[in-house]
PDB file of C-alpha atoms in Angstrom:
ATOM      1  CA  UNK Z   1    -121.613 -69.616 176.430  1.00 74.00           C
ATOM      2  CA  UNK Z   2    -123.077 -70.964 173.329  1.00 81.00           C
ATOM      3  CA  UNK Z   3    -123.464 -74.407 172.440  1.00 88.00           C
ATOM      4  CA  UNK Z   4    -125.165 -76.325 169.389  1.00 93.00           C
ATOM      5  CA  UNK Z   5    -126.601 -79.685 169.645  1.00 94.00           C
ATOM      6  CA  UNK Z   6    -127.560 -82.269 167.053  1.00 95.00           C
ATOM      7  CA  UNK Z   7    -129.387 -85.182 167.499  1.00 91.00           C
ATOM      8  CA  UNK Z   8    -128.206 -88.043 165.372  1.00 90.00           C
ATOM      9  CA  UNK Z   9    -124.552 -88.347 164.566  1.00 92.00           C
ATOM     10  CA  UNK Z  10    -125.549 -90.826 161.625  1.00 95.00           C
ATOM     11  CA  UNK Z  11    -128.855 -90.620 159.342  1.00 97.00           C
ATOM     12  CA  UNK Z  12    -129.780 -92.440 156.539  1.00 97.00           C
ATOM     13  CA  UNK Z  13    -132.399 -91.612 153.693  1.00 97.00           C
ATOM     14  CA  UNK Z  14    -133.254 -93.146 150.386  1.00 98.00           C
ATOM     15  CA  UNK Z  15    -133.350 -91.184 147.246  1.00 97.00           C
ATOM     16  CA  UNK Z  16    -135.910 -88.574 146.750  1.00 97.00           C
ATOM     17  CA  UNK Z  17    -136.470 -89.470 150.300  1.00 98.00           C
ATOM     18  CA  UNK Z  18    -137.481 -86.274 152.789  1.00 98.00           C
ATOM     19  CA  UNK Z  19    -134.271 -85.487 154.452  1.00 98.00           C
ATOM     20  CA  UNK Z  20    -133.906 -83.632 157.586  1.00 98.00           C
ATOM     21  CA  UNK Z  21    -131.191 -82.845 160.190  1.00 98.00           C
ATOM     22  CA  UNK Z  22    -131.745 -81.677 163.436  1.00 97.00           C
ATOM     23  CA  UNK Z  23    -129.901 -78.900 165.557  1.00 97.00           C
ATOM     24  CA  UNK Z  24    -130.901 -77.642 168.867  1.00 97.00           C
ATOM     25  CA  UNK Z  25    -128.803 -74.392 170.206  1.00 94.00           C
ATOM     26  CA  UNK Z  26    -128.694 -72.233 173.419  1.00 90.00           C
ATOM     27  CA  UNK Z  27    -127.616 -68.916 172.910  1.00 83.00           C
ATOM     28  CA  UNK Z  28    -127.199 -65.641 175.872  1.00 78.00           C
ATOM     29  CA  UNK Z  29    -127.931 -63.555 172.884  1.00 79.00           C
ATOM     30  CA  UNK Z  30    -129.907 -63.516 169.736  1.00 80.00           C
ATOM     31  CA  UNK Z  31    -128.100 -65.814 167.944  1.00 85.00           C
ATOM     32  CA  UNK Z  32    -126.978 -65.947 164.235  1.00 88.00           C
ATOM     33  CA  UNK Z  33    -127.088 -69.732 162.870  1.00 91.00           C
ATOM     34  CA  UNK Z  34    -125.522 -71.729 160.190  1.00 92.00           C
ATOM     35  CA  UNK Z  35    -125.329 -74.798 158.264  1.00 95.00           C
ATOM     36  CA  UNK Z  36    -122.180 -76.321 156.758  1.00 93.00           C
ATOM     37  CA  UNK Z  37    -121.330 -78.871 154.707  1.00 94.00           C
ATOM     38  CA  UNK Z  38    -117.968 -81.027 154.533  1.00 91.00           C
ATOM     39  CA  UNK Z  39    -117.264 -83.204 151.855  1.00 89.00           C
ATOM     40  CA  UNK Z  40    -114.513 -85.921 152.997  1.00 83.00           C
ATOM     41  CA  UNK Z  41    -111.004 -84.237 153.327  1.00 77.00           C
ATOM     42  CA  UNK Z  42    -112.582 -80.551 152.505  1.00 81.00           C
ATOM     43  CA  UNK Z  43    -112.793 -77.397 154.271  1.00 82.00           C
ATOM     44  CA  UNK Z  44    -116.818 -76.450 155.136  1.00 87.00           C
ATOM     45  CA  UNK Z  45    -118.779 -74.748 152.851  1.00 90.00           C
ATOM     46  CA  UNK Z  46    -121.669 -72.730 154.070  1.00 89.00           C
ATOM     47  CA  UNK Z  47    -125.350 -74.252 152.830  1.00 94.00           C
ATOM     48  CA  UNK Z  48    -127.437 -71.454 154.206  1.00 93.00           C
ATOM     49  CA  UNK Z  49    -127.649 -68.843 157.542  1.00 90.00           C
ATOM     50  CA  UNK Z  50    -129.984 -67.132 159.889  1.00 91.00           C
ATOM     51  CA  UNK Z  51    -129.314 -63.415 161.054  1.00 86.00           C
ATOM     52  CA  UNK Z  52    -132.348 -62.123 161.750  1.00 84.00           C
ATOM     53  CA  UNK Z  53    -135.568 -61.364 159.547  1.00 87.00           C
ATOM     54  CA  UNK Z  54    -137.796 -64.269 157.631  1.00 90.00           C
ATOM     55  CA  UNK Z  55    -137.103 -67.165 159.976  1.00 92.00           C
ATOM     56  CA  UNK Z  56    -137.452 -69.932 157.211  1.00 96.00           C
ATOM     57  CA  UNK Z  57    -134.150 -69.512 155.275  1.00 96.00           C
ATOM     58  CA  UNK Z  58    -133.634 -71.008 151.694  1.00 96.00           C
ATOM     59  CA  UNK Z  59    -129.698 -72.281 150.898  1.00 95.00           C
ATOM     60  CA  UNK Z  60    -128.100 -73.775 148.126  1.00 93.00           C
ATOM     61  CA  UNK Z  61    -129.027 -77.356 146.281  1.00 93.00           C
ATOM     62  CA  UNK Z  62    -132.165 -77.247 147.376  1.00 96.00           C
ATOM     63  CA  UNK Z  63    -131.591 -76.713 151.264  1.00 97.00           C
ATOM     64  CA  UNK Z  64    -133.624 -74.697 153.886  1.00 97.00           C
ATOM     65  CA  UNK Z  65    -134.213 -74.691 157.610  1.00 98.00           C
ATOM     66  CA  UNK Z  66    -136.477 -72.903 160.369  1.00 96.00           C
ATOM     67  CA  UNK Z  67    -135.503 -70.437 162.952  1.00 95.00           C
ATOM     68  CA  UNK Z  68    -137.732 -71.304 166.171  1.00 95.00           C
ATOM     69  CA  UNK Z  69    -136.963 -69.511 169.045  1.00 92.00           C
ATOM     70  CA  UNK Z  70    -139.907 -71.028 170.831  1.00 93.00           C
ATOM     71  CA  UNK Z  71    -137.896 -74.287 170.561  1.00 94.00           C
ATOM     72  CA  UNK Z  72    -134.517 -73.240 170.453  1.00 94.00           C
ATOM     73  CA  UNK Z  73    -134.235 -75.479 167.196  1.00 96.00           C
ATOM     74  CA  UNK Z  74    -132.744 -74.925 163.567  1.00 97.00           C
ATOM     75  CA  UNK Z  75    -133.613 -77.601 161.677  1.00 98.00           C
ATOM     76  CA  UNK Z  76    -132.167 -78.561 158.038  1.00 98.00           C
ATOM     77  CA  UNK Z  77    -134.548 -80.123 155.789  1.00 98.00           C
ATOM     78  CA  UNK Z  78    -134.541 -81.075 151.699  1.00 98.00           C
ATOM     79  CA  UNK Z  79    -137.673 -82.408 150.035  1.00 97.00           C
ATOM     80  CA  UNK Z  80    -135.637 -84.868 148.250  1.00 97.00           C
ATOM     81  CA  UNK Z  81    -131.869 -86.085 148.785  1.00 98.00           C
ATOM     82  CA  UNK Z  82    -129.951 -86.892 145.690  1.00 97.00           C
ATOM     83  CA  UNK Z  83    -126.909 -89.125 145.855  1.00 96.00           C
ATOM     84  CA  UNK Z  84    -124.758 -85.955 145.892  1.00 95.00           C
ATOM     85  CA  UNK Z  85    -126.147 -85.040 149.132  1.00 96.00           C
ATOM     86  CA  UNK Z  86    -124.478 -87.387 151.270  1.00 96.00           C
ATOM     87  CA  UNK Z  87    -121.714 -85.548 153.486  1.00 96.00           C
ATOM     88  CA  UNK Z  88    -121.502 -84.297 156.914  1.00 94.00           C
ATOM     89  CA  UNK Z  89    -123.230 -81.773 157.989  1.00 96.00           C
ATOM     90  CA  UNK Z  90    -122.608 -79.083 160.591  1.00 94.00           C
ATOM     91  CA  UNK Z  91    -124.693 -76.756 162.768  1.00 95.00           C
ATOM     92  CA  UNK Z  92    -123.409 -74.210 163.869  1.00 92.00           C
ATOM     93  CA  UNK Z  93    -124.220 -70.468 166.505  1.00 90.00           C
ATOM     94  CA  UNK Z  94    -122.543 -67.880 167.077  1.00 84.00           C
ATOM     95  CA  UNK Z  95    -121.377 -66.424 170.209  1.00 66.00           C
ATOM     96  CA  UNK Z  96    -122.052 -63.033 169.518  1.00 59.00           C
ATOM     97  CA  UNK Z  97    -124.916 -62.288 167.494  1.00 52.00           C
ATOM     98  CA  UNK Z  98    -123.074 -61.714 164.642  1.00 55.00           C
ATOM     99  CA  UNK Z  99    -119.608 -63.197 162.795  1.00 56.00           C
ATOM    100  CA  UNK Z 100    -117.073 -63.949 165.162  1.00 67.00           C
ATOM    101  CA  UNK Z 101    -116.367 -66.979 167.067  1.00 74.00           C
ATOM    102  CA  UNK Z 102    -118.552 -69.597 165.899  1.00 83.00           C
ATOM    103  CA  UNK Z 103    -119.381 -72.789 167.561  1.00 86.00           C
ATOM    104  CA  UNK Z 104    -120.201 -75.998 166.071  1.00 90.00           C
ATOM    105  CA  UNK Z 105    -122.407 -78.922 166.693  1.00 92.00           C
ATOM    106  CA  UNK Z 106    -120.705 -82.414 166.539  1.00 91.00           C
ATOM    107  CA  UNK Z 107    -121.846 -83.062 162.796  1.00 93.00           C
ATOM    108  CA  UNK Z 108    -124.097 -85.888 161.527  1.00 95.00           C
ATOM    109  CA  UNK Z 109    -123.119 -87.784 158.684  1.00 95.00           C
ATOM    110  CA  UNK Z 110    -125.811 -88.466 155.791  1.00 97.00           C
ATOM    111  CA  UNK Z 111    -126.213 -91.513 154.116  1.00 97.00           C
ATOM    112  CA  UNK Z 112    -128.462 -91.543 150.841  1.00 97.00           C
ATOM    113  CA  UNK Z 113    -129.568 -94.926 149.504  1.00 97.00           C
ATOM    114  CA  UNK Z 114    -130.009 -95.876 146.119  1.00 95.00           C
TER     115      UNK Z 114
ATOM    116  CA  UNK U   1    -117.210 -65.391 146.049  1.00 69.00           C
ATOM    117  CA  UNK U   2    -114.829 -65.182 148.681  1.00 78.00           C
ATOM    118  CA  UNK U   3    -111.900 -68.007 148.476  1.00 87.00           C
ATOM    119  CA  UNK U   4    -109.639 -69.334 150.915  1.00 92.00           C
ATOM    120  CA  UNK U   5    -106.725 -71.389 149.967  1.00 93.00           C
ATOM    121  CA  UNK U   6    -104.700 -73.255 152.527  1.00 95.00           C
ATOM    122  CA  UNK U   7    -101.659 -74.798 151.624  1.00 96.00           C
ATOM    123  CA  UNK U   8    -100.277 -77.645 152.203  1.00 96.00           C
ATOM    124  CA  UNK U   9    -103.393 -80.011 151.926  1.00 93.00           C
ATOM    125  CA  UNK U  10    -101.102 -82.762 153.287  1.00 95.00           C
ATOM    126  CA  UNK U  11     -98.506 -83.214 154.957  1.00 97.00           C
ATOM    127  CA  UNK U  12     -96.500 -85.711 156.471  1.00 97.00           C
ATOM    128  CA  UNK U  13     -93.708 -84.730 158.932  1.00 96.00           C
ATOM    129  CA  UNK U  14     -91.100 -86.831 161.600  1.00 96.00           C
ATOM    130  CA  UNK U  15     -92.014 -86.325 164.967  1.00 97.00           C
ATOM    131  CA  UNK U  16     -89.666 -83.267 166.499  1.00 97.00           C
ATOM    132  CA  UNK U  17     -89.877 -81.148 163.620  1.00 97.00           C
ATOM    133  CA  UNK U  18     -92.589 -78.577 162.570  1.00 97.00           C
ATOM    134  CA  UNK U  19     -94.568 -78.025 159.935  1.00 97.00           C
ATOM    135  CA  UNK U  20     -96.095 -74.416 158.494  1.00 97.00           C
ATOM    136  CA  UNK U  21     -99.640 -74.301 157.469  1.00 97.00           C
ATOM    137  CA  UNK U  22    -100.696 -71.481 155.447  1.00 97.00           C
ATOM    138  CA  UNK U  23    -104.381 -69.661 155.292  1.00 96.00           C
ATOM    139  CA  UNK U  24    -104.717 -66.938 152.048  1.00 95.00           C
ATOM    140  CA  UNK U  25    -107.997 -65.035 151.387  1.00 92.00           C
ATOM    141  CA  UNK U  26    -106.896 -64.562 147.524  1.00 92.00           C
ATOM    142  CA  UNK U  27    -110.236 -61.923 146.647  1.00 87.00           C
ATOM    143  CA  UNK U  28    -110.667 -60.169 149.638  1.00 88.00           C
ATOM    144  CA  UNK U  29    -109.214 -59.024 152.848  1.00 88.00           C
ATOM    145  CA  UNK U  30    -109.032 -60.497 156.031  1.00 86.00           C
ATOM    146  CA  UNK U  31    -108.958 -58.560 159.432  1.00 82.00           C
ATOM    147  CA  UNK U  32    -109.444 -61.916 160.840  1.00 87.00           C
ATOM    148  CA  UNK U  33    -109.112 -65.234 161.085  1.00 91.00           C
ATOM    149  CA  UNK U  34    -109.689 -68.403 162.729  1.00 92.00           C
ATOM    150  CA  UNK U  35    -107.589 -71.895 163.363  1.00 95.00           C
ATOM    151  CA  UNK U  36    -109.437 -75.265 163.706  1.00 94.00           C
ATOM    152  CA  UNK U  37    -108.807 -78.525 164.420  1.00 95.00           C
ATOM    153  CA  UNK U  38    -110.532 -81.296 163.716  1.00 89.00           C
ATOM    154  CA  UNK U  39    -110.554 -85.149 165.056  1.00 83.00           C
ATOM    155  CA  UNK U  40    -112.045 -88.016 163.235  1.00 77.00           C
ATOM    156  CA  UNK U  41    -115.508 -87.861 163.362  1.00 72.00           C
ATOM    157  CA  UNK U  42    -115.560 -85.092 165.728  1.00 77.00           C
ATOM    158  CA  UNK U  43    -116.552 -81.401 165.457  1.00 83.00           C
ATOM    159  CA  UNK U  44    -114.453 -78.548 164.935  1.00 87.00           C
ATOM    160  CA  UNK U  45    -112.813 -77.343 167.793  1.00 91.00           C
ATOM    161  CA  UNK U  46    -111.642 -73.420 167.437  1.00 91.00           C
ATOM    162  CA  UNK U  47    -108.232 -72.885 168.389  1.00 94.00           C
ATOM    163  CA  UNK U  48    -107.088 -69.685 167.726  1.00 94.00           C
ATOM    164  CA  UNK U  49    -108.533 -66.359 166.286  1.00 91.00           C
ATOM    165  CA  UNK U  50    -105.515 -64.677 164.228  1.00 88.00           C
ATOM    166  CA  UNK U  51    -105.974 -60.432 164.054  1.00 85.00           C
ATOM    167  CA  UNK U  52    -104.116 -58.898 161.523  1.00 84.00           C
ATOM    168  CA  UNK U  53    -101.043 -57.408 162.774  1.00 82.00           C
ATOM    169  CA  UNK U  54    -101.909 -58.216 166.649  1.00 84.00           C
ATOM    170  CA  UNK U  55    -101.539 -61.181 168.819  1.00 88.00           C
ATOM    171  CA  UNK U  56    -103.370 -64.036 168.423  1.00 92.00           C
ATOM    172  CA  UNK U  57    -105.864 -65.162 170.783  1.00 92.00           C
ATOM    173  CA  UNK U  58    -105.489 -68.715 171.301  1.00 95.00           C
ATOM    174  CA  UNK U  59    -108.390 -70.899 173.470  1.00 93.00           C
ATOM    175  CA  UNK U  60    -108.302 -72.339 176.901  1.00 93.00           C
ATOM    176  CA  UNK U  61    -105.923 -75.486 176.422  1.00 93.00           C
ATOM    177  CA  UNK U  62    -104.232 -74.462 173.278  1.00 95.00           C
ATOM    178  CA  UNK U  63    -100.487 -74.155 174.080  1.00 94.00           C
ATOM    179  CA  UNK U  64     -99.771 -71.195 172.539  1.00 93.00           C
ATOM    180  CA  UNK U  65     -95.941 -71.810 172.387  1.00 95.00           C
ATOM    181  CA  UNK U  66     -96.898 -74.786 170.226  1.00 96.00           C
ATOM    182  CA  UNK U  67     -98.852 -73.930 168.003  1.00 97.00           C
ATOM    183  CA  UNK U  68     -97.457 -70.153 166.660  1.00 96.00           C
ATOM    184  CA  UNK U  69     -99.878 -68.332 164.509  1.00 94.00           C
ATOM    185  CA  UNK U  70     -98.787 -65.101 162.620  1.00 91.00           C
ATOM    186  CA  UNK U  71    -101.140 -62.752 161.015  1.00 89.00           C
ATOM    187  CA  UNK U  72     -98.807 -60.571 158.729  1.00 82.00           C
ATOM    188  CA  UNK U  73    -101.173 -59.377 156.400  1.00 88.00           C
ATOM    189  CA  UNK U  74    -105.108 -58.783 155.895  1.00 89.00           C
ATOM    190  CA  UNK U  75    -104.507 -62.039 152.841  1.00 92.00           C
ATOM    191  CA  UNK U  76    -102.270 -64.269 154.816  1.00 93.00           C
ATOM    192  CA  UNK U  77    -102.296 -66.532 158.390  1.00 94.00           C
ATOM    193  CA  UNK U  78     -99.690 -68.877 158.963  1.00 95.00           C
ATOM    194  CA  UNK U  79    -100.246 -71.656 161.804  1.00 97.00           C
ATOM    195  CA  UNK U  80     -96.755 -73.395 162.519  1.00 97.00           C
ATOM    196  CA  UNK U  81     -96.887 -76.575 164.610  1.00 97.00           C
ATOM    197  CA  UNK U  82     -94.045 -76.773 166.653  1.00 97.00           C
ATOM    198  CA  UNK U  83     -91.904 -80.220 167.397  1.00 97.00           C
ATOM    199  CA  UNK U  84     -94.811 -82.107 166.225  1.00 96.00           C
ATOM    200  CA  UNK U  85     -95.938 -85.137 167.785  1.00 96.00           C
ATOM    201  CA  UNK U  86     -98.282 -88.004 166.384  1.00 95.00           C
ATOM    202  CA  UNK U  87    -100.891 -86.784 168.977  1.00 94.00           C
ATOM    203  CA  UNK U  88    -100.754 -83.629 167.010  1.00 95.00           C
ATOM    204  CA  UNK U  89    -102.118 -85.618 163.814  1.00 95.00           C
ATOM    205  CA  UNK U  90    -105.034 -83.859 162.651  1.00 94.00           C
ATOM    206  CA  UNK U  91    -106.987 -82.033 160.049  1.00 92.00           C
ATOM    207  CA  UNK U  92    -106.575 -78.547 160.409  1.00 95.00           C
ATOM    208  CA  UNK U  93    -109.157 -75.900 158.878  1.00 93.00           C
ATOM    209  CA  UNK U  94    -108.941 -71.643 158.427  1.00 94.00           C
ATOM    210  CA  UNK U  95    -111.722 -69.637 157.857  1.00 92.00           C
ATOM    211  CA  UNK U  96    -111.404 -66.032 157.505  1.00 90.00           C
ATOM    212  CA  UNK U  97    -113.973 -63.404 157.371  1.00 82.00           C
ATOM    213  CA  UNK U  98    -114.158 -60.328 155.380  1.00 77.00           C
ATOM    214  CA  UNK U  99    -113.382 -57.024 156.674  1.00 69.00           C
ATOM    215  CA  UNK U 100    -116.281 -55.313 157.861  1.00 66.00           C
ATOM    216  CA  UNK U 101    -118.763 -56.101 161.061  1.00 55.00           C
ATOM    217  CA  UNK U 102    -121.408 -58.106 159.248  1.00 62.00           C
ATOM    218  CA  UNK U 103    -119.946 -61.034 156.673  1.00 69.00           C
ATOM    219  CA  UNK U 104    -119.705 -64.521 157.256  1.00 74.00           C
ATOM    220  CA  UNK U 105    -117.105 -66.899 157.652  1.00 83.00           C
ATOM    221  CA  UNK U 106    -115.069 -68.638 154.630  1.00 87.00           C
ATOM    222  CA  UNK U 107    -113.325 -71.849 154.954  1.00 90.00           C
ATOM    223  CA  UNK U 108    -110.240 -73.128 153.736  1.00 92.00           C
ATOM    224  CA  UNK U 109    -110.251 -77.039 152.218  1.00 90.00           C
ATOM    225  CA  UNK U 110    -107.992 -77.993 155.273  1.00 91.00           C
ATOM    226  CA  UNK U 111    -104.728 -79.185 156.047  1.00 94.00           C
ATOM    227  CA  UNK U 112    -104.535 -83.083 157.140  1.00 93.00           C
ATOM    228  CA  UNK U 113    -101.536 -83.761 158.982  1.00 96.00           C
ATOM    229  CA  UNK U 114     -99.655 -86.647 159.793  1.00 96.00           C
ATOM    230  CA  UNK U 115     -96.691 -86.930 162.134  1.00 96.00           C
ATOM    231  CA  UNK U 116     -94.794 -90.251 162.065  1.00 96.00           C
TER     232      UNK U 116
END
């Protein structure tokens, strides 16, 4: 079974401030790994994903997060959070090393201060 | 891009009747597609995975007779709560993937549902 773990169900960064989320995973099988992101009332929309290849992976606004199998992590980082940026965020693995059921991590919610 | 609409984005419904959700890929077909639920401040928890034109496969503690999905078509996934209660209050979510081994998932903007 796969599971997805994130550490810190609430973060808060300042404005141009280094943001990053963490995810830990545990996966039978290489695993494929994604980040979402939910605005309030919204459906997810996918920031960025890791199938296999270049382990750093580059998303959209700005978004990008390292593959280490060594520590079973997938971390989501952004040199510098804009207001814009605050949302929940998702982590998520697949259970089959490719596109079908996907399990997701609990979400943490990102605060940006003015 | 791919889009998925899902329709109704609210609704509010009397507890005994149902309510019909619907999931659409409107640019691209669907083989597949899956049901979530989601609780305040919680995760999303997969329900159901809806095959075209097969039986749904529904997870360990999903009552089935409650909550009927139909798959008619590679564009469209209906998820029909049955006699809703207000436990049953909840934001529901599709996401369908394009055809094909290798694409990744699209989501709809979800469904929040309130039963009275």
């Amino acid at each position: 079974a796969q599971s997805v773990t994130q550490l810190g169900s609430h973060v808060s960064v300042s404005e141009g401030a280094l943001v990053l989320l963490r995810c830990n995973y545990s996966s039978s099988v290489p695993p494929y790994l994604f980040w979402y992101v939910q605005y309030p009332n919204q459906g997810l929309q996918l920031l960025l994903k890791y199938t296999t290849g270049a382990t750093l992976v580059k998303g959209i606004n700005g978004f990008e997060a390292e593959f280490k199998k060594s520590e079973t992590s997938f971390h989501l980082t952004k040199p510098s959070a804009h207001m814009s940026d605050a949302a929940e965020y998702f982590c998520a693995v697949s259970d089959s090393g490719g596109y079908q059921k996907v399990t997701f991590g609990t979400g943490t919610k990102l605060q940006v201060i003015p | 891009g791919a889009v998925v609409s899902q329709h109704p984005s609210r609704v509010i419904c009397k507890s005994g009747t149902s309510v019909k959700i619907e999931c659409r890929s409107l640019d691209f077909q669907a083989t597949t597609m899956f049901w979530y639920r989601q609780f305040p401040k919680q995760s999303l928890m997969l329900m159901a995975t809806s095959n075209e034109g097969s039986k749904a496969t529904y997870e360990q503690g999903v009552e089935k007779d409650k909550f009927l999905i139909n798959h008619a078509s590679l564009t469209l996934s209906t998820l029909t709560v049955t006699s809703a209660h207000p436990e049953d209050s909840s934001f529901y979510i599709c996401s369908a993937r394009v055809a094909g081994s290798n694409s990744p998932l699209h989501f709809g903007n979800g469904t929040r549902l309130t039963v009275t």
